[in-house]
Tab-separated table of C-alpha atoms and ligand atoms in Angstrom:
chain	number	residue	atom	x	y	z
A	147	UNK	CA	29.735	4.253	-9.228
A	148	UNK	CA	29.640	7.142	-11.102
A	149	UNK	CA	26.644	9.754	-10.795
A	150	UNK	CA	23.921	8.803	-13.306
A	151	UNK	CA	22.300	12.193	-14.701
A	152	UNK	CA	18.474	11.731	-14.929
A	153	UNK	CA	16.886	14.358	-17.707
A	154	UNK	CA	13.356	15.760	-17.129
A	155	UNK	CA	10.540	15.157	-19.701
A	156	UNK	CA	7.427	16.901	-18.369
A	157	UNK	CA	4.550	16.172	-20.558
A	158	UNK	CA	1.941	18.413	-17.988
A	159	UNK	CA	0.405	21.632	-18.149
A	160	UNK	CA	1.253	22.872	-14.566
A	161	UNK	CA	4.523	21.440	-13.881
A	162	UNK	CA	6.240	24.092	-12.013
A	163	UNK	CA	9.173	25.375	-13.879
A	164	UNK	CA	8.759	24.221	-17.549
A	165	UNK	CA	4.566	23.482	-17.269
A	166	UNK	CA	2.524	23.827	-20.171
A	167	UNK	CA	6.154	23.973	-22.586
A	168	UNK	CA	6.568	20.141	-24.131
A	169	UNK	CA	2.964	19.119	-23.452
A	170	UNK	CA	2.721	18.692	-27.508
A	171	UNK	CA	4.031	15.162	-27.438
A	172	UNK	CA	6.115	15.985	-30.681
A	173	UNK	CA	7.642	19.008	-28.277
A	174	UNK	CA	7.889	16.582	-25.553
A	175	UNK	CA	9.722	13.923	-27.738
A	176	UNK	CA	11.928	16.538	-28.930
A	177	UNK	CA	13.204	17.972	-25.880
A	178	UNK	CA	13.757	14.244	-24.582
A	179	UNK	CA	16.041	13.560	-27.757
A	180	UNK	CA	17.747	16.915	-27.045
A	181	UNK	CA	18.386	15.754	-23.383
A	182	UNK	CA	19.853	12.586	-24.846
A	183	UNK	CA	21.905	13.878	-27.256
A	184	UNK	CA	23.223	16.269	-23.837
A	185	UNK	CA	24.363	13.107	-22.348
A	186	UNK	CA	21.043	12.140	-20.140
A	187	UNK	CA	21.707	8.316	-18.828
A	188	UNK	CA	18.164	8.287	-18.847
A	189	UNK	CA	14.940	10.744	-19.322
A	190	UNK	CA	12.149	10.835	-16.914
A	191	UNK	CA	8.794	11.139	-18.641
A	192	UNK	CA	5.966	12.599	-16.124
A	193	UNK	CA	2.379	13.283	-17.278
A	194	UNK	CA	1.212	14.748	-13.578
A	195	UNK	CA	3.030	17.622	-11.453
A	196	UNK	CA	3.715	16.958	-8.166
A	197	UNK	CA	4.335	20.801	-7.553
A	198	UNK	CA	2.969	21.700	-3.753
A	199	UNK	CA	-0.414	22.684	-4.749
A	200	UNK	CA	-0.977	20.451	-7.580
A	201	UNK	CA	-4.339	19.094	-8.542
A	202	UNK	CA	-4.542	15.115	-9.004
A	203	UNK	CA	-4.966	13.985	-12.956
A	204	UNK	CA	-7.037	10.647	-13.661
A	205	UNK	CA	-4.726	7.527	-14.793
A	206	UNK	CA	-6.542	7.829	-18.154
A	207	UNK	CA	-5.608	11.613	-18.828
A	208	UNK	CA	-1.948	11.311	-17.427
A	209	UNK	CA	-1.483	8.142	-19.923
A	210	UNK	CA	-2.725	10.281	-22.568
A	211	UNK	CA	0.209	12.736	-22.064
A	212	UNK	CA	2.817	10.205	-22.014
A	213	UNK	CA	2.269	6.963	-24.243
A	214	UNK	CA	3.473	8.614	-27.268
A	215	UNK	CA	6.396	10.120	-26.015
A	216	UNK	CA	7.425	6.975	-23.986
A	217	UNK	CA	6.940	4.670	-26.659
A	218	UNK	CA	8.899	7.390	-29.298
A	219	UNK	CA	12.114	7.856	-26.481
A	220	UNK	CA	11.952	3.599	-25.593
A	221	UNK	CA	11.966	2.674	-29.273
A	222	UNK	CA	15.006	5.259	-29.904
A	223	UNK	CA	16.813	2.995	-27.529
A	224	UNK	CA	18.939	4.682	-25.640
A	225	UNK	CA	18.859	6.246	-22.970
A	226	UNK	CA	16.424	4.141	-21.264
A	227	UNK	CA	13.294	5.652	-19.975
A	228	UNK	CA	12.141	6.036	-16.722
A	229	UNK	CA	7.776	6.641	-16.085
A	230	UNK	CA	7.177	9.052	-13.507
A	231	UNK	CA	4.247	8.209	-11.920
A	232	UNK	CA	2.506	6.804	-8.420
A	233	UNK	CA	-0.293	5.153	-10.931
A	234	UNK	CA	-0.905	1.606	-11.516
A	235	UNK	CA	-2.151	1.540	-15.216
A	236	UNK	CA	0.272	4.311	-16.230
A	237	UNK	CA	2.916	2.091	-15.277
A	238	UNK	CA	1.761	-1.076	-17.075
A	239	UNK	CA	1.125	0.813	-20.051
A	240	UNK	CA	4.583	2.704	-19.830
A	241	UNK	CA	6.162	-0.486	-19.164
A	242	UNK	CA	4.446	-2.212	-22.150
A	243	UNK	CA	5.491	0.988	-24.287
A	244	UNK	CA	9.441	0.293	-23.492
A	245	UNK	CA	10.108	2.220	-20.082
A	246	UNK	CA	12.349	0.322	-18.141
A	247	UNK	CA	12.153	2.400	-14.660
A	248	UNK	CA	9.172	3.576	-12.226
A	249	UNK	CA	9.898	6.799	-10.199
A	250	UNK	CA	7.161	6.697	-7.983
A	251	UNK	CA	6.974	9.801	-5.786
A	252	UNK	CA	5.046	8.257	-3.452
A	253	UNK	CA	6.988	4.937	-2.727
A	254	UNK	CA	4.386	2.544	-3.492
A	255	UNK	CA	2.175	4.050	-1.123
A	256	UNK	CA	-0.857	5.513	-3.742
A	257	UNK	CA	-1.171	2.323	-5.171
A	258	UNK	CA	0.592	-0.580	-3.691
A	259	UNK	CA	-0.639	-2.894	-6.308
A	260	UNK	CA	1.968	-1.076	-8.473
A	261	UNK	CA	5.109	-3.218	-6.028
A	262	UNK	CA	3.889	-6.266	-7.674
A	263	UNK	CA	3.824	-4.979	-11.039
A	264	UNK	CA	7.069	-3.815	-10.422
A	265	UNK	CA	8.340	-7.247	-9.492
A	266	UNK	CA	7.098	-8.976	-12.532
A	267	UNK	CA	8.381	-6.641	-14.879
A	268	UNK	CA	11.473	-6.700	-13.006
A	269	UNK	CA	12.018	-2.967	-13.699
A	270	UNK	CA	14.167	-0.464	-11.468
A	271	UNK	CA	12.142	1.433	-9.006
A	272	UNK	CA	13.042	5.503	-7.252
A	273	UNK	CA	10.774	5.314	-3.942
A	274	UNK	CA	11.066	8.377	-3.208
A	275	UNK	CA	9.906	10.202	0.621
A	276	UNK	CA	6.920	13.259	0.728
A	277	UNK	CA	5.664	14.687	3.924
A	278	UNK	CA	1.548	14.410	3.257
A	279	UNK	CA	0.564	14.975	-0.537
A	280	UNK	CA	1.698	17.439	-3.166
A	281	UNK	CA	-1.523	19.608	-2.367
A	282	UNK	CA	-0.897	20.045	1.367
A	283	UNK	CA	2.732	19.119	2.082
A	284	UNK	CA	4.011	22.495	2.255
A	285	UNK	CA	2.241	23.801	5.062
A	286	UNK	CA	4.258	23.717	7.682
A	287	UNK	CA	6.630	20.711	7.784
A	288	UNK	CA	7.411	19.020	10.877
A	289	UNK	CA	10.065	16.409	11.610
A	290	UNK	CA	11.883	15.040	14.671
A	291	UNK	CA	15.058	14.829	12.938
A	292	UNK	CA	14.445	15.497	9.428
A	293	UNK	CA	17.091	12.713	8.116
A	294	UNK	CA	16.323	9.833	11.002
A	295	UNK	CA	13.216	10.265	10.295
A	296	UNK	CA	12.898	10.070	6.380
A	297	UNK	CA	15.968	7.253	6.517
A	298	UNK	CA	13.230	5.234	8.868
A	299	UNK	CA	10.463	5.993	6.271
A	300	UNK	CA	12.873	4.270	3.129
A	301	UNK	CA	14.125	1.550	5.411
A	302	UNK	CA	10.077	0.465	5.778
A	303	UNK	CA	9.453	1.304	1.661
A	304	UNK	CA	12.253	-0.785	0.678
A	305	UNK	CA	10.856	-4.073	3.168
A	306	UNK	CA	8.096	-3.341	1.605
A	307	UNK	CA	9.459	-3.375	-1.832
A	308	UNK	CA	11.198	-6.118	-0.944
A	309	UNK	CA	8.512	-7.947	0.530
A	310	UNK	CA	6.327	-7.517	-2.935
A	311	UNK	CA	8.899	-9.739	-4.862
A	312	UNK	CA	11.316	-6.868	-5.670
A	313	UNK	CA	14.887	-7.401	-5.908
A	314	UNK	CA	17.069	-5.227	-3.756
A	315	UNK	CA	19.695	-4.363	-6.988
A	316	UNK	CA	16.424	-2.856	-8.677
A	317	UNK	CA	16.070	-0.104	-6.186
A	318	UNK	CA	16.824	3.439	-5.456
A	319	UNK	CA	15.980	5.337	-2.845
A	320	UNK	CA	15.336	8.996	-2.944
A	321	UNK	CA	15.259	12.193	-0.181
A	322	UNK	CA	12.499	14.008	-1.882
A	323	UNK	CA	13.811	17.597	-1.866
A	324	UNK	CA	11.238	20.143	-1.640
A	325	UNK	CA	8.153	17.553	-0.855
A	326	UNK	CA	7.066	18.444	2.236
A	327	UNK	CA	10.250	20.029	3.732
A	328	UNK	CA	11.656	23.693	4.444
A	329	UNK	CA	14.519	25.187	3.397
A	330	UNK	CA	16.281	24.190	6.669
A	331	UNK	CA	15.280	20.887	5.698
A	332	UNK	CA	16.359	20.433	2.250
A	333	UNK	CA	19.783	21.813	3.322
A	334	UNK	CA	20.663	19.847	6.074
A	335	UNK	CA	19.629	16.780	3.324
A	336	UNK	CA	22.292	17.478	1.367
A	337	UNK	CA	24.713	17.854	4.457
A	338	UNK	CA	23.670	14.573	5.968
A	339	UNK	CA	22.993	12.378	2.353
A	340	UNK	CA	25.690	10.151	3.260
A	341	UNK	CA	23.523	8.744	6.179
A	342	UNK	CA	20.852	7.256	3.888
A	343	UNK	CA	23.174	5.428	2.072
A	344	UNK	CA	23.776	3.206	4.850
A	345	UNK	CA	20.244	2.048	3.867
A	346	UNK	CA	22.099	0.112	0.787
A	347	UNK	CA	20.598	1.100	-1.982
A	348	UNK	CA	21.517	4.189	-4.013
A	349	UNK	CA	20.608	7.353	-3.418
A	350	UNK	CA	18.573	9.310	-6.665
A	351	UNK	CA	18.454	13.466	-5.625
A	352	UNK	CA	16.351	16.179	-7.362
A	353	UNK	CA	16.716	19.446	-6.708
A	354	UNK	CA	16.775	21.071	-10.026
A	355	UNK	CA	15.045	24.630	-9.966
A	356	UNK	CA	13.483	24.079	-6.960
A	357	UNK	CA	11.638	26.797	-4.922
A	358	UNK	CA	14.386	26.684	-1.994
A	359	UNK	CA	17.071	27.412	-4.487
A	360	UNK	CA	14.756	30.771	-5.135
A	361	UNK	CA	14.229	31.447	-1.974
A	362	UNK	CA	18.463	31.748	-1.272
A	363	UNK	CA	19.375	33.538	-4.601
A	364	UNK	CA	16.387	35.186	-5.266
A	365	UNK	CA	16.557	33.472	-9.106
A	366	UNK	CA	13.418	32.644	-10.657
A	367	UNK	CA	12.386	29.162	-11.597
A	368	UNK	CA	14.291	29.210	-15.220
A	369	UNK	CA	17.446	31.244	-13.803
A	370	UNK	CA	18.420	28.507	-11.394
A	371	UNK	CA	20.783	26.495	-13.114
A	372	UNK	CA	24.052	27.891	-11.178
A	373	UNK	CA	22.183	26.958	-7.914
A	374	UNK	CA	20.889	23.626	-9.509
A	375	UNK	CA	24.432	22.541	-9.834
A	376	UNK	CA	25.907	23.870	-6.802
A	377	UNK	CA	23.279	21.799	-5.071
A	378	UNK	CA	23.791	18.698	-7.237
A	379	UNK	CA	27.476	18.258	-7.371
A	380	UNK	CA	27.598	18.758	-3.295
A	381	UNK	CA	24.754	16.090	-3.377
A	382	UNK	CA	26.823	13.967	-5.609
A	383	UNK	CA	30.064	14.259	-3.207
A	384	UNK	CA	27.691	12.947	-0.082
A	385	UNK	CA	26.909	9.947	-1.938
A	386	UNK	CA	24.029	10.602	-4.661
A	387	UNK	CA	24.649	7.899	-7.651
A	388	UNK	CA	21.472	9.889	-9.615
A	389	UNK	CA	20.561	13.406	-10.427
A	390	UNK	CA	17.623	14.492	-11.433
A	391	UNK	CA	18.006	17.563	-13.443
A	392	UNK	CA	15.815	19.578	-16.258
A	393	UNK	CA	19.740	20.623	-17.891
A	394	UNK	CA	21.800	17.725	-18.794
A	395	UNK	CA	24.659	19.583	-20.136
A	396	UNK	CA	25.607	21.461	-17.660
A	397	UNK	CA	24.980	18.795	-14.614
A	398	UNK	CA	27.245	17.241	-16.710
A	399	UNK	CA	30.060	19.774	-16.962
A	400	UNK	CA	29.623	19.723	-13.354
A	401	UNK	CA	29.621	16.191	-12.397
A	402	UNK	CA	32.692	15.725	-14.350
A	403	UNK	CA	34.546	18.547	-13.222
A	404	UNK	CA	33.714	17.407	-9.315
A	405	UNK	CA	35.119	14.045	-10.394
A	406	UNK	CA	38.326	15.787	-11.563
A	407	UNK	CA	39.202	17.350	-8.489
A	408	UNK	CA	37.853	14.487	-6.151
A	409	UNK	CA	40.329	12.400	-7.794
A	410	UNK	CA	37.990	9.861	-9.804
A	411	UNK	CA	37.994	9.025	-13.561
A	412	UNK	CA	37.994	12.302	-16.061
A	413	UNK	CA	36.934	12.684	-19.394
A	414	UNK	CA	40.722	13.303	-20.114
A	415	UNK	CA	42.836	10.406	-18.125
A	416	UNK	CA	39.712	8.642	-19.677
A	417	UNK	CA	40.866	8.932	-23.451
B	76	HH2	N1	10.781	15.856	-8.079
B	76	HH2	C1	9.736	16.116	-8.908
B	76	HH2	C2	9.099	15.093	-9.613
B	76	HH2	N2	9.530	13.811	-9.511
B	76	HH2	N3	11.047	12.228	-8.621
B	76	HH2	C3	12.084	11.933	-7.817
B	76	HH2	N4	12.532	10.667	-7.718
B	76	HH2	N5	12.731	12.899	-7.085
B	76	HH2	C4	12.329	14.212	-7.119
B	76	HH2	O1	12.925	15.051	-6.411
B	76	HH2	C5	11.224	14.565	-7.978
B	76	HH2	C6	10.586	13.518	-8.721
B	76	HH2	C7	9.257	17.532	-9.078
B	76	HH2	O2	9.920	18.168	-10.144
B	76	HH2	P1	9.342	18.394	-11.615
B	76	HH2	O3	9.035	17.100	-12.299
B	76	HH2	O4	10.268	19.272	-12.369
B	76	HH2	O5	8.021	19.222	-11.385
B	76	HH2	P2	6.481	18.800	-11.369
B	76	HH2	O6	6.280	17.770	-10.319
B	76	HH2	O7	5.778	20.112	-11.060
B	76	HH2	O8	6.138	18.261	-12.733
């Protein structure tokens, strides 16, 4: 399966690396459309950061950021639109408004209710892992074996899942770079990806701008695209079947270019 490419749509105020830019909805619409027209399989619209830190937003508030753009990027189509969000009523309302996909940082954990929901509406779901919650997860992560023991968190979220009525070809799983985890961490994720797979379902990765990509080039959050798609494409060779990523373009370039010399399909033998 080739690498689905996943374009950001942050309707927030705080987000960390494009916060406060496409919280206009029209802005927010926009940039989606621009991300299609980039090549985005699908655009993830989020209405509350999950930046280490963050402050919690109310379910009524978060669906204020996002209705109008969900409903304006479902009703254009394609790509289909994915609601990032751990919230119950977001959800339903996204859902309602055309979204076809929940990426719920949290794996079903902030509101489990939200499994069920997920199972009627028969919609993809990203359960993703986080050390703790976005406002404490950074201090000082602590794992036995960082991949054994986030591959034994999934394996429980997707029983769960599972157990809540939804089907096993509706879900991804997802590492959860940067939540809760140090550098050290994140990179030996990337090394070791391949072992999550054995879980079954696919594996969705987002590492776009993040902090540790700062850390090892010294590149601030909107100079981080080289390191963004160093990161990616390795991700992609262990096994990643999504990327999340704020520059479609480009993760596209990338993608295709790892494809070429991996062997698989190009754009070229493809014509
Ligand atoms: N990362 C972020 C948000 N949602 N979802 C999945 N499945 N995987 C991720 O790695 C992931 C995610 C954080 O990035 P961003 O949306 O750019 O920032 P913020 O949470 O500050 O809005």
């Amino acid at each position: 399966m080739p690498a689905r490419i996943m374009g950001i749509v942050n309707v927030t105020p705080d987000s960390f690396s494009d916060g406060g830019v496409f919280l206009d909805p029209e802005r927010a619409i926009a940039h989606g459309r621009r991300l299609a027209a980039e090549g985005a399989d699908l655009l993830d619209v989020g209405g509350e950061s999950t930046r280490p830190g963050a402050e919690a937003v109310t379910a009524e508030e978060e669906l204020v950021r996002v209705a109008a753009v969900v409903e304006a990027l479902a009703r254009d189509g394609s790509p289909p639109v994915s609601i990032d969000t751990s919230k119950l009523a977001v959800a339903e309302s996204a859902l309602s408004l055309g979204a076809g996909m929940v990426n719920d940082v949290t794996a079903l954990r902030a509101e489990p209710e939200l499994a069920a929901l997920c199972a009627e509406r028969r919609c993809e779901v990203v359960l993703m892992h986080m050390l703790g919650d976005p406002r404490t997860m950074q201090e000082n992560p602590v794992y036995e074996d960082v991949v054994d023991d986030i591959k034994a968190f999934l394996a429980e979220r997707i029983e769960f899942a599972l157990s809540q009525g939804i089907e096993q070809e509706r879900i991804w799983i997802d590492p959860g770079i940067g939540f809760g985890k140090t550098v050290e961490h994140n990179l030996e994720l990337h090394r070791r990806l391949g072992e999550l797979a054995e879980l079954g379902p696919p594996i969705a990765f987002g590492s776009s701008r993040k902090s540790f990509i700062g850390k090892l080039t010294g590149a601030a959050v909107d100079q981080r695209l080289g390191g963004s798609i160093a990161s990616n494409v390795i991700a992609y060779a262990n096994g990643a079947r999504m990327l999340r990523v704020h520059e479609v373009g480009p993760m596209r370039d990338g993608v295709t270019v790892a494809d070429a010399v991996s062997g698989r399909r190009t754009r070229e033998s493809a014509s």
